[in-house]
Amino acid sequence: MTQTIDKMLIANRGEIAIRIMRTCREMGIGTVAVYSEVDRKAAHVLAADEAVCIGPAEAAQSYLNMEAIVGAARATGAGAVHPGYGFLAENAEFAERCRAEGFLFIGPEPGVIRLLGDKTAARKRLSAEGLPIIPGTLGGETSLEELEKATLAMGYPVVVKAAAGGGGKGMRTVARPSELESALASASGEALAAFGSGEVYIEKYLEGPRHIEVQILADTHGNAIHLIERECSAQRRHQKIVEECPSPVVDDTLRHTMGMAAVNAAKAVGYTNAGTFEFLVDKEMNFYFLEVNTRLQVEHPVTEMVTGVDLVREQIRIAAGEPLALSQKDIIPRGHAVECRIYAEDPANGFMPSPGTIQTLVEPSGPGVRVDSGVYQGWTVPMEYDPILSKLITFGQDRQAAIQRMVQALRQTVITGIASPVPFLIDLLESEVFRDGQVKTDTIDTTLSDWSPTPPVTEALLAYVAHDLFGRAKAAPPEGPSAQPSPWTQLGAFRL
C-alpha cells in the first residue's frame, strides 16, 4: 500500500536541503526547512515553503536535536522527514523516532541503519554473505595486547578506523608497532567527539588503492538494482573532493561483478531505499568491501547525470511503498560526469576552513553544467558546520569532454571574501595523473601537499570581472600595461 506525501520536512541545511526541495517541488510536495539561529537567513530557509528555528548555532542543540526536529515536523503537519546526508542521516534512533511519531522516514529501516552503521558489525555480516573484506579485526578486541597481537598477525602498515561514522575522522595510518598505542588513543578520542562512540578497529593498509563505490536502490517489494559505480579516489586527508561516473578503470566485467555483489548483499540484510556500497580496489583490480552509507551521498549527482535517474525522487517513491519502476536492464549509462566540491577552505593552507562573508559569487552555467548551491552573495559562511558551499557537476559525451567542461566551468567561478579550492581544483583536473585516470586515494596528499596558486589571483581582478559580468558600475581595472589582455583572459591565464 502506497502513502501520499503532501509535505516533507528536510532535516538538514545548505545545498543538500535545497537539492531535496527541488525534487519535492517537482512532485508537488510542500517543504519545511529547519534552521539554527545562525542560519536564519540561509539559502535553504529562503527556498522552503515553511521554516522553523530549532535552536542555537551549536549542531548538538539544533541539527542534531531530535526533539526539536520532530517537534517542527509535528507543528507544521509534515508527513515525511528526509535527513539528507550528515547530521542525523545515519542515526537509527532518529529513524525510529520519526516512524514512532508517524512520519515517513526517507531511508532504510532503523535496524538496517544500526547494523550497517557499525563498521565492525557490517564487516562481520557482509563477509558472511560473501563480500570480500580487507584483512583486519572484526570487533571484540578490547585490550591493547589483543590489538597488538592482531596487528602483528596481519603485518604493518595498518589503518586504525572509527567503527561509527566516516569522512576520515577517527582514522590513523600506523607504520610500525611503536605508533599503535598513540594512534589508537587519538583515533578513539576523535571518533568519540565526532560520532559519540570511541570504538575503533584495525585494517591492513592497502598501498595506493582506488576508492570506488556502487549506488544501489532497493524497494520494499524485494527488488534491487545498482546504478553502476562512482570513482572517488581524489581525496585530501581521506575526504573526497572530486568524484566521477563511471570510473575510468572499471571494465564491464568488474562493473557487473561489483554491482551485483552490492545488490546481493543489500538483499541479504533487507536493505531498502537508496544506499552506497563503498569498496577499495587494489592495483590488481581486486575489490574489498569498505562500508555502506545508508543515505544519499554528496556525490550522487554524477550518477544522476549518467543514468538519468533522479535519486531523490526514487528515495521518496520507495519510502511511500511504491515498487521500483526500473529494472537492471533499464540502467544504461551514457557519457561521463565529474563533480567538484566547492568548500570554504584554503587549499594553500592545508585546506583549513575559511568562514566569512561571501563578497562576490559568480557561478557558471551552460550546456552540461549543473550547480547544486547552498549559498548566495552576501551570505556569511558560519564556522559551526561543514564548510561545503556548493557542488559543481559537468557532463560530457566522454571523460575528456566532461573534464574540459569542468575546467571551463571552474574558470567561470568567482568567489571573493573567503578562500575556496577553485584554483587547486583546476590544477588537479589539468594534471597528467588526473587526465590519465591514475589518481589513487593518496595522490593529493603525497604529490600536491605543497600546492600554491601560481601566479596568485588578486581580489582586484576578481572584483573587476564580477562587476563586469553583473553589469554594474565597473571597478577600475587592475593596474598594468595598457595593452594587457582583458580581465576575462587574465582570469583564464590565472587558472581560475
Short mmCIF file of C-alpha atoms in Angstrom, two decimals:
data_model
loop_
_atom_site.label_atom_id
_atom_site.label_comp_id
_atom_site.label_asym_id
_atom_site.label_seq_id
_atom_site.Cartn_x
_atom_site.Cartn_y
_atom_site.Cartn_z
CA MET A 1 0.00 0.00 0.00
CA THR A 2 1.44 3.34 -1.03
CA GLN A 3 1.24 6.50 1.03
CA THR A 4 0.64 10.04 -0.22
CA ILE A 5 3.14 12.67 0.89
CA ASP A 6 1.81 16.23 0.89
CA LYS A 7 4.52 17.91 2.95
CA MET A 8 8.09 16.95 3.83
CA LEU A 9 10.49 18.29 6.43
CA ILE A 10 14.15 18.31 5.39
CA ALA A 11 16.27 17.72 8.49
CA ASN A 12 19.37 19.33 7.05
CA ARG A 13 20.79 22.57 5.70
CA GLY A 14 22.69 24.07 2.78
CA GLU A 15 22.98 22.65 -0.70
CA ILE A 16 21.56 19.20 0.07
CA ALA A 17 18.41 20.67 1.63
CA ILE A 18 17.85 22.80 -1.48
CA ARG A 19 18.56 19.82 -3.75
CA ILE A 20 15.87 17.76 -1.98
CA MET A 21 13.42 20.66 -2.14
CA ARG A 22 13.77 20.85 -5.93
CA THR A 23 12.54 17.30 -6.39
CA CYS A 24 9.79 17.79 -3.80
CA ARG A 25 8.55 20.80 -5.76
CA GLU A 26 8.50 18.77 -8.99
CA MET A 27 6.46 16.09 -7.20
CA GLY A 28 4.01 18.60 -5.73
CA ILE A 29 5.24 18.07 -2.18
CA GLY A 30 5.38 21.05 0.18
CA THR A 31 8.67 21.62 2.01
CA VAL A 32 9.62 22.57 5.55
CA ALA A 33 13.13 23.79 6.36
CA VAL A 34 14.70 23.70 9.80
CA TYR A 35 17.42 26.13 10.78
CA SER A 36 19.63 27.20 13.65
CA GLU A 37 19.80 30.78 14.81
CA VAL A 38 22.97 31.43 12.80
CA ASP A 39 21.22 30.05 9.66
CA ARG A 40 18.17 32.31 9.93
CA LYS A 41 18.90 33.89 6.51
CA ALA A 42 20.44 30.81 4.90
CA ALA A 43 19.59 29.90 1.31
CA HIS A 44 17.75 26.70 2.27
CA VAL A 45 15.48 28.69 4.59
CA LEU A 46 14.62 31.12 1.81
CA ALA A 47 13.95 28.25 -0.63
CA ALA A 48 11.45 26.35 1.56
CA ASP A 49 7.69 26.81 1.76
CA GLU A 50 7.91 26.95 5.56
CA ALA A 51 10.79 27.21 8.01
CA VAL A 52 11.17 26.50 11.72
CA CYS A 53 14.00 27.57 14.03
CA ILE A 54 15.19 24.57 16.03
CA GLY A 55 17.87 26.05 18.27
CA PRO A 56 21.18 27.88 18.61
CA ALA A 57 24.19 27.57 16.31
CA GLU A 58 25.72 24.54 18.00
CA ALA A 59 24.72 21.48 15.97
CA ALA A 60 24.07 19.44 19.11
CA GLN A 61 21.32 21.89 20.04
CA SER A 62 19.84 22.29 16.57
CA TYR A 63 20.54 20.00 13.61
CA LEU A 64 21.29 17.08 15.96
CA ASN A 65 18.37 17.88 18.27
CA MET A 66 15.88 15.10 17.56
CA GLU A 67 13.22 16.51 19.84
CA ALA A 68 13.31 19.90 18.13
CA ILE A 69 13.22 18.42 14.63
CA VAL A 70 10.38 16.02 15.39
CA GLY A 71 8.53 18.89 17.07
CA ALA A 72 8.93 21.02 13.95
CA ALA A 73 7.55 18.21 11.77
CA ARG A 74 4.60 17.80 14.10
CA ALA A 75 3.88 21.53 14.32
CA THR A 76 3.92 22.03 10.54
CA GLY A 77 1.92 18.92 9.67
CA ALA A 78 4.71 17.29 7.69
CA GLY A 79 4.07 13.69 6.75
CA ALA A 80 7.66 12.74 5.97
CA VAL A 81 11.21 13.55 7.01
CA HIS A 82 14.24 13.47 4.70
CA PRO A 83 17.57 13.53 6.57
CA GLY A 84 19.85 14.40 3.62
CA TYR A 85 23.45 13.46 4.48
CA GLY A 86 25.43 14.10 7.66
CA PHE A 87 23.86 15.18 10.95
CA LEU A 88 21.15 12.57 11.75
CA ALA A 89 21.04 10.88 8.34
CA GLU A 90 22.52 7.59 9.57
CA ASN A 91 21.18 7.70 13.09
CA ALA A 92 19.00 4.66 13.76
CA GLU A 93 17.44 6.25 16.84
CA PHE A 94 16.29 9.22 14.76
CA ALA A 95 14.77 6.92 12.13
CA GLU A 96 12.96 5.03 14.90
CA ARG A 97 11.71 8.25 16.45
CA CYS A 98 10.35 9.51 13.13
CA ARG A 99 8.50 6.27 12.48
CA ALA A 100 7.15 6.16 16.05
CA GLU A 101 5.74 9.67 15.58
CA GLY A 102 4.01 8.58 12.38
CA PHE A 103 6.35 10.26 9.87
CA LEU A 104 7.72 8.51 6.80
CA PHE A 105 11.49 8.39 7.17
CA ILE A 106 13.17 8.68 3.78
CA GLY A 107 15.78 6.00 4.28
CA PRO A 108 16.32 2.37 5.30
CA GLU A 109 14.75 0.61 8.26
CA PRO A 110 16.28 1.57 11.64
CA GLY A 111 17.58 -1.95 12.26
CA VAL A 112 19.48 -1.95 8.97
CA ILE A 113 20.91 1.50 9.67
CA ARG A 114 22.09 0.26 13.08
CA LEU A 115 23.68 -2.89 11.63
CA LEU A 116 25.49 -1.20 8.76
CA GLY A 117 26.40 1.91 10.76
CA ASP A 118 28.63 -0.21 12.97
CA LYS A 119 31.52 -0.96 10.63
CA THR A 120 32.79 -3.94 12.57
CA ALA A 121 29.32 -5.50 12.67
CA ALA A 122 28.84 -4.72 8.98
CA ARG A 123 32.19 -6.34 8.12
CA LYS A 124 31.22 -9.49 10.00
CA ARG A 125 27.77 -9.77 8.45
CA LEU A 126 28.67 -8.91 4.88
CA SER A 127 31.78 -11.07 4.94
CA ALA A 128 29.48 -13.96 5.85
CA GLU A 129 27.37 -13.02 2.81
CA GLY A 130 30.39 -13.40 0.55
CA LEU A 131 31.64 -9.83 0.20
CA PRO A 132 35.46 -9.75 0.20
CA ILE A 133 36.83 -7.66 3.06
CA ILE A 134 40.26 -6.24 3.84
CA PRO A 135 42.08 -8.32 6.47
CA GLY A 136 41.57 -6.79 9.90
CA THR A 137 39.94 -7.02 13.30
CA LEU A 138 36.24 -7.75 13.50
CA GLY A 139 35.48 -6.18 16.86
CA GLY A 140 35.59 -7.57 20.37
CA GLU A 141 39.31 -6.92 20.81
CA THR A 142 39.37 -4.53 23.74
CA SER A 143 42.85 -4.66 25.22
CA LEU A 144 45.97 -3.14 23.75
CA GLU A 145 47.63 -6.55 23.95
CA GLU A 146 44.91 -8.18 21.84
CA LEU A 147 45.08 -5.41 19.23
CA GLU A 148 48.88 -5.56 19.09
CA LYS A 149 48.72 -9.31 18.56
CA ALA A 150 46.11 -9.00 15.80
CA THR A 151 48.09 -6.24 14.10
CA LEU A 152 51.33 -8.21 14.12
CA ALA A 153 49.47 -11.14 12.56
CA MET A 154 48.25 -9.06 9.60
CA GLY A 155 51.51 -7.11 9.28
CA TYR A 156 52.31 -3.40 9.17
CA PRO A 157 51.36 -0.86 7.92
CA VAL A 158 47.76 -0.82 9.17
CA VAL A 159 44.93 1.69 9.46
CA VAL A 160 43.02 2.42 12.66
CA LYS A 161 39.41 3.37 11.88
CA ALA A 162 36.35 4.53 13.79
CA ALA A 163 33.65 1.86 13.97
CA ALA A 164 31.00 4.57 13.57
CA GLY A 165 31.00 7.49 11.12
CA GLY A 166 33.41 8.27 8.32
CA GLY A 167 34.84 11.18 6.35
CA GLY A 168 38.35 10.44 7.59
CA LYS A 169 37.53 11.22 11.23
CA GLY A 170 38.90 8.73 13.74
CA MET A 171 41.32 7.35 11.15
CA ARG A 172 45.09 6.91 11.55
CA THR A 173 47.74 5.12 9.46
CA VAL A 174 50.26 3.18 11.57
CA ALA A 175 53.60 2.25 10.02
CA ARG A 176 55.28 0.49 12.95
CA PRO A 177 54.41 -1.14 16.31
CA SER A 178 55.70 1.79 18.37
CA GLU A 179 52.99 4.04 16.84
CA LEU A 180 50.00 1.81 17.51
CA GLU A 181 49.13 2.78 21.10
CA SER A 182 49.10 6.54 20.42
CA ALA A 183 47.19 6.06 17.15
CA LEU A 184 44.52 4.03 18.93
CA ALA A 185 44.14 6.69 21.61
CA SER A 186 43.95 9.67 19.22
CA ALA A 187 41.63 7.89 16.75
CA SER A 188 39.33 6.79 19.55
CA GLY A 189 39.19 10.28 21.04
CA GLU A 190 38.42 11.88 17.69
CA ALA A 191 35.76 9.28 16.93
CA LEU A 192 34.10 9.82 20.32
CA ALA A 193 33.92 13.57 19.74
CA ALA A 194 32.62 13.23 16.18
CA PHE A 195 30.26 10.25 16.41
CA GLY A 196 29.56 9.66 20.09
CA SER A 197 31.41 6.32 20.03
CA GLY A 198 35.12 5.78 20.61
CA GLU A 199 35.14 2.22 19.26
CA VAL A 200 37.81 1.58 16.64
CA TYR A 201 39.01 -1.34 14.58
CA ILE A 202 42.15 -2.10 12.55
CA GLU A 203 42.53 -2.93 8.86
CA LYS A 204 45.53 -3.91 6.79
CA TYR A 205 46.79 -0.87 4.88
CA LEU A 206 46.40 -1.16 1.11
CA GLU A 207 49.06 0.71 -0.82
CA GLY A 208 47.69 3.25 -3.29
CA PRO A 209 44.16 1.85 -3.64
CA ARG A 210 41.28 3.33 -5.54
CA HIS A 211 38.06 4.26 -3.77
CA ILE A 212 35.15 3.05 -5.90
CA GLU A 213 31.54 2.92 -4.75
CA VAL A 214 28.34 1.38 -6.09
CA GLN A 215 24.98 3.15 -5.89
CA ILE A 216 22.04 0.86 -5.20
CA LEU A 217 18.26 1.24 -5.00
CA ALA A 218 16.08 -1.33 -3.25
CA ASP A 219 12.33 -1.24 -2.67
CA THR A 220 10.07 -2.90 -0.12
CA HIS A 221 8.90 -5.49 -2.66
CA GLY A 222 12.19 -7.39 -2.92
CA ASN A 223 13.55 -5.57 -5.98
CA ALA A 224 17.07 -4.14 -6.02
CA ILE A 225 19.33 -2.69 -8.71
CA HIS A 226 22.69 -0.96 -8.96
CA LEU A 227 23.30 2.25 -10.89
CA ILE A 228 26.93 1.46 -11.81
CA GLU A 229 29.90 2.92 -9.95
CA ARG A 230 31.48 6.22 -8.97
CA GLU A 231 35.22 6.87 -8.78
CA CYS A 232 36.02 8.74 -5.55
CA SER A 233 39.79 8.38 -5.30
CA ALA A 234 40.61 12.11 -5.47
CA GLN A 235 40.77 12.82 -1.74
CA ARG A 236 42.62 15.03 0.69
CA ARG A 237 43.04 13.69 4.22
CA HIS A 238 40.54 10.89 3.42
CA GLN A 239 37.89 13.43 2.38
CA LYS A 240 36.58 13.21 -1.18
CA ILE A 241 36.97 16.36 -3.28
CA VAL A 242 36.40 15.21 -6.89
CA GLU A 243 34.16 12.34 -7.99
CA GLU A 244 33.25 10.95 -11.38
CA CYS A 245 30.95 8.43 -13.02
CA PRO A 246 31.79 5.97 -14.41
CA SER A 247 35.25 5.05 -13.12
CA PRO A 248 37.97 5.39 -15.78
CA VAL A 249 39.39 1.96 -14.89
CA VAL A 250 36.36 -0.26 -14.25
CA ASP A 251 35.51 -2.53 -17.18
CA ASP A 252 32.16 -4.19 -17.87
CA THR A 253 33.15 -7.42 -16.10
CA LEU A 254 34.24 -5.72 -12.87
CA ARG A 255 31.25 -3.36 -13.05
CA HIS A 256 28.85 -6.30 -13.19
CA THR A 257 30.67 -8.30 -10.50
CA MET A 258 30.96 -5.43 -8.04
CA GLY A 259 27.48 -4.14 -8.76
CA MET A 260 25.78 -7.49 -8.25
CA ALA A 261 27.84 -8.13 -5.11
CA ALA A 262 26.38 -4.91 -3.68
CA VAL A 263 22.85 -5.79 -4.80
CA ASN A 264 23.00 -9.30 -3.33
CA ALA A 265 24.43 -8.01 -0.05
CA ALA A 266 21.68 -5.39 0.15
CA LYS A 267 19.02 -8.05 -0.34
CA ALA A 268 20.65 -10.29 2.26
CA VAL A 269 20.34 -7.65 5.00
CA GLY A 270 16.90 -6.43 3.95
CA TYR A 271 18.11 -3.06 2.73
CA THR A 272 15.54 -0.64 1.29
CA ASN A 273 15.80 2.85 -0.24
CA ALA A 274 19.00 4.37 -1.70
CA GLY A 275 22.38 3.29 -0.41
CA THR A 276 26.03 3.14 -1.36
CA PHE A 277 28.42 0.22 -1.02
CA GLU A 278 31.98 1.51 -0.87
CA PHE A 279 34.97 -0.56 -1.95
CA LEU A 280 38.73 -0.24 -2.13
CA VAL A 281 40.29 -1.60 -5.32
CA ASP A 282 43.96 -2.60 -5.37
CA LYS A 283 46.41 -2.40 -8.26
CA GLU A 284 45.46 -5.93 -9.37
CA MET A 285 41.82 -4.72 -9.55
CA ASN A 286 40.73 -6.88 -6.64
CA PHE A 287 37.92 -5.18 -4.72
CA TYR A 288 37.33 -5.19 -0.97
CA PHE A 289 34.27 -4.07 0.98
CA LEU A 290 34.83 -0.87 2.94
CA GLU A 291 31.47 0.31 4.30
CA VAL A 292 27.85 1.04 3.47
CA ASN A 293 26.45 4.57 3.54
CA THR A 294 22.77 4.24 4.42
CA ARG A 295 21.81 7.61 2.94
CA LEU A 296 22.09 9.85 -0.08
CA GLN A 297 25.73 10.56 -0.95
CA VAL A 298 27.24 14.00 -1.50
CA GLU A 299 28.36 12.80 -4.93
CA HIS A 300 25.01 11.40 -6.06
CA PRO A 301 24.62 13.97 -8.91
CA VAL A 302 27.24 12.29 -11.13
CA THR A 303 25.18 9.10 -11.05
CA GLU A 304 22.04 11.07 -11.91
CA MET A 305 23.76 12.75 -14.86
CA VAL A 306 24.97 9.48 -16.37
CA THR A 307 21.92 7.28 -15.70
CA GLY A 308 19.16 9.89 -15.96
CA VAL A 309 17.66 8.70 -12.65
CA ASP A 310 16.56 11.27 -10.03
CA LEU A 311 17.77 9.51 -6.88
CA VAL A 312 15.81 11.74 -4.50
CA ARG A 313 12.60 11.02 -6.39
CA GLU A 314 13.33 7.29 -6.15
CA GLN A 315 14.03 7.62 -2.43
CA ILE A 316 10.64 9.24 -1.90
CA ARG A 317 8.79 6.72 -4.07
CA ILE A 318 10.37 3.78 -2.27
CA ALA A 319 9.61 5.23 1.18
CA ALA A 320 6.00 5.72 0.10
CA GLY A 321 5.77 1.99 -0.68
CA GLU A 322 5.99 2.10 -4.47
CA PRO A 323 7.93 -0.61 -6.33
CA LEU A 324 10.95 0.29 -8.40
CA ALA A 325 9.91 1.45 -11.84
CA LEU A 326 13.31 0.40 -13.21
CA SER A 327 14.97 -2.97 -13.65
CA GLN A 328 18.69 -3.59 -14.04
CA LYS A 329 18.40 -3.74 -17.83
CA ASP A 330 16.96 -0.21 -17.82
CA ILE A 331 20.18 1.22 -16.35
CA ILE A 332 22.09 2.15 -19.48
CA PRO A 333 24.86 4.65 -18.68
CA ARG A 334 25.68 7.34 -21.21
CA GLY A 335 28.55 9.80 -21.29
CA HIS A 336 30.61 10.86 -18.31
CA ALA A 337 30.10 13.18 -15.35
CA VAL A 338 32.54 14.89 -12.96
CA GLU A 339 31.76 16.61 -9.66
CA CYS A 340 33.92 19.10 -7.76
CA ARG A 341 33.10 20.02 -4.18
CA ILE A 342 33.41 23.74 -3.54
CA TYR A 343 34.26 24.36 0.09
CA ALA A 344 35.00 27.49 2.11
CA GLU A 345 38.56 26.40 2.74
CA ASP A 346 42.09 27.36 1.80
CA PRO A 347 43.98 24.70 -0.17
CA ALA A 348 47.23 26.69 0.16
CA ASN A 349 46.92 26.47 3.94
CA GLY A 350 46.25 22.79 4.48
CA PHE A 351 42.61 23.10 3.41
CA MET A 352 41.82 24.96 6.61
CA PRO A 353 38.20 26.19 6.84
CA SER A 354 37.65 29.77 5.69
CA PRO A 355 34.40 31.06 7.22
CA GLY A 356 33.35 34.64 6.47
CA THR A 357 31.15 36.73 4.25
CA ILE A 358 30.95 35.96 0.53
CA GLN A 359 31.61 39.33 -1.10
CA THR A 360 31.28 38.13 -4.69
CA LEU A 361 29.76 34.94 -6.06
CA VAL A 362 29.62 34.12 -9.75
CA GLU A 363 28.53 30.57 -10.58
CA PRO A 364 28.96 29.00 -14.03
CA SER A 365 26.25 27.89 -16.41
CA GLY A 366 25.90 26.45 -19.89
CA PRO A 367 25.30 23.10 -21.60
CA GLY A 368 26.17 20.15 -19.41
CA VAL A 369 26.78 22.28 -16.31
CA ARG A 370 24.90 21.77 -13.03
CA VAL A 371 25.43 23.74 -9.81
CA ASP A 372 23.96 22.44 -6.54
CA SER A 373 24.48 25.52 -4.40
CA GLY A 374 23.56 26.35 -0.85
CA VAL A 375 24.86 29.92 -0.55
CA TYR A 376 24.49 33.37 -2.09
CA GLN A 377 26.43 36.59 -2.41
CA GLY A 378 26.42 38.44 0.90
CA TRP A 379 25.86 35.29 2.95
CA THR A 380 28.19 34.77 5.91
CA VAL A 381 29.50 31.22 5.99
CA PRO A 382 29.32 30.07 9.63
CA MET A 383 32.18 28.31 11.33
CA GLU A 384 29.97 25.81 13.15
CA TYR A 385 29.28 23.41 10.25
CA ASP A 386 30.92 21.55 7.38
CA PRO A 387 32.23 24.30 5.06
CA ILE A 388 30.73 22.98 1.81
CA LEU A 389 29.28 25.81 -0.30
CA SER A 390 28.18 24.02 -3.44
CA LYS A 391 28.86 21.19 -5.83
CA LEU A 392 29.77 21.80 -9.45
CA ILE A 393 28.88 18.98 -11.85
CA THR A 394 29.63 18.72 -15.56
CA PHE A 395 28.54 16.18 -18.15
CA GLY A 396 30.21 15.30 -21.45
CA GLN A 397 29.97 12.66 -24.15
CA ASP A 398 33.17 11.12 -22.77
CA ARG A 399 35.56 11.60 -19.86
CA GLN A 400 37.85 14.11 -21.50
CA ALA A 401 34.89 16.24 -22.63
CA ALA A 402 33.47 16.24 -19.08
CA ILE A 403 36.85 17.22 -17.62
CA GLN A 404 37.37 20.01 -20.11
CA ARG A 405 33.89 21.35 -19.46
CA MET A 406 34.63 21.24 -15.72
CA VAL A 407 37.84 23.20 -16.15
CA GLN A 408 35.99 25.89 -18.10
CA ALA A 409 33.19 25.97 -15.52
CA LEU A 410 35.72 26.38 -12.71
CA ARG A 411 37.34 29.25 -14.59
CA GLN A 412 33.95 30.95 -14.71
CA THR A 413 33.53 30.56 -10.94
CA VAL A 414 34.35 33.68 -8.93
CA ILE A 415 34.27 33.70 -5.12
CA THR A 416 35.69 36.55 -3.06
CA GLY A 417 35.65 37.32 0.65
CA ILE A 418 36.55 33.75 1.59
CA ALA A 419 39.06 31.21 0.32
CA SER A 420 37.93 28.37 -1.93
CA PRO A 421 39.61 25.39 -3.64
CA VAL A 422 38.73 26.53 -7.17
CA PRO A 423 42.34 27.25 -8.33
CA PHE A 424 43.52 23.99 -6.78
CA LEU A 425 40.76 22.03 -8.49
CA ILE A 426 41.74 23.41 -11.88
CA ASP A 427 45.36 22.41 -11.38
CA LEU A 428 44.28 18.95 -10.22
CA LEU A 429 41.99 18.38 -13.21
CA GLU A 430 44.64 19.61 -15.63
CA SER A 431 47.35 17.41 -14.10
CA GLU A 432 48.63 14.47 -16.11
CA VAL A 433 47.82 11.99 -13.36
CA PHE A 434 44.16 13.02 -13.31
CA ARG A 435 43.79 13.27 -17.09
CA ASP A 436 45.21 9.75 -17.37
CA GLY A 437 42.78 8.43 -14.76
CA GLN A 438 45.59 7.38 -12.41
CA VAL A 439 44.57 9.19 -9.21
CA LYS A 440 44.73 6.99 -6.09
CA THR A 441 43.43 7.80 -2.62
CA ASP A 442 46.85 9.11 -1.54
CA THR A 443 47.75 11.05 -4.70
CA ILE A 444 46.75 14.52 -3.46
CA ASP A 445 48.36 14.09 -0.05
CA THR A 446 51.62 12.79 -1.50
CA THR A 447 52.07 14.84 -4.68
CA LEU A 448 50.07 18.05 -4.17
CA SER A 449 50.57 18.64 -0.45
CA ASP A 450 52.68 21.75 -1.04
CA TRP A 451 50.40 23.25 -3.70
CA SER A 452 50.12 27.01 -4.03
CA PRO A 453 48.46 29.19 -6.73
CA THR A 454 50.86 30.40 -9.40
CA PRO A 455 50.62 33.26 -10.08
CA PRO A 456 48.25 34.48 -7.34
CA VAL A 457 44.86 35.84 -8.32
CA THR A 458 44.20 39.27 -6.84
CA GLU A 459 40.96 40.38 -5.23
CA ALA A 460 41.07 43.44 -7.51
CA LEU A 461 40.97 41.27 -10.63
CA LEU A 462 38.16 39.10 -9.30
CA ALA A 463 36.12 42.13 -8.28
CA TYR A 464 36.59 43.76 -11.68
CA VAL A 465 35.42 40.66 -13.54
CA ALA A 466 32.44 40.21 -11.22
CA HIS A 467 31.35 43.81 -11.71
CA ASP A 468 31.76 43.44 -15.46
CA LEU A 469 29.63 40.30 -15.50
CA PHE A 470 26.84 41.75 -13.39
CA GLY A 471 26.73 44.92 -15.50
CA ARG A 472 27.25 47.18 -12.52
CA ALA A 473 29.33 50.33 -12.40
CA LYS A 474 32.70 48.92 -13.31
CA ALA A 475 35.54 48.92 -10.88
CA ALA A 476 38.86 50.26 -12.12
CA PRO A 477 40.75 47.55 -13.99
CA PRO A 478 43.82 46.17 -12.26
CA GLU A 479 46.93 48.22 -12.93
CA GLY A 480 49.22 47.05 -15.69
CA PRO A 481 50.37 47.73 -19.24
CA SER A 482 47.82 49.44 -21.46
CA ALA A 483 47.98 46.51 -23.86
CA GLN A 484 47.17 43.94 -21.18
CA PRO A 485 44.65 41.20 -22.02
CA SER A 486 41.05 41.61 -20.96
CA PRO A 487 40.28 40.67 -17.35
CA TRP A 488 38.44 37.56 -18.55
CA THR A 489 41.54 36.44 -20.44
CA GLN A 490 43.68 37.16 -17.40
CA LEU A 491 41.32 35.09 -15.30
CA GLY A 492 41.82 32.11 -17.59
CA ALA A 493 45.57 32.64 -17.55
CA PHE A 494 45.48 32.62 -13.78
CA ARG A 495 43.73 29.24 -13.94
CA LEU A 496 40.68 30.34 -12.00
#
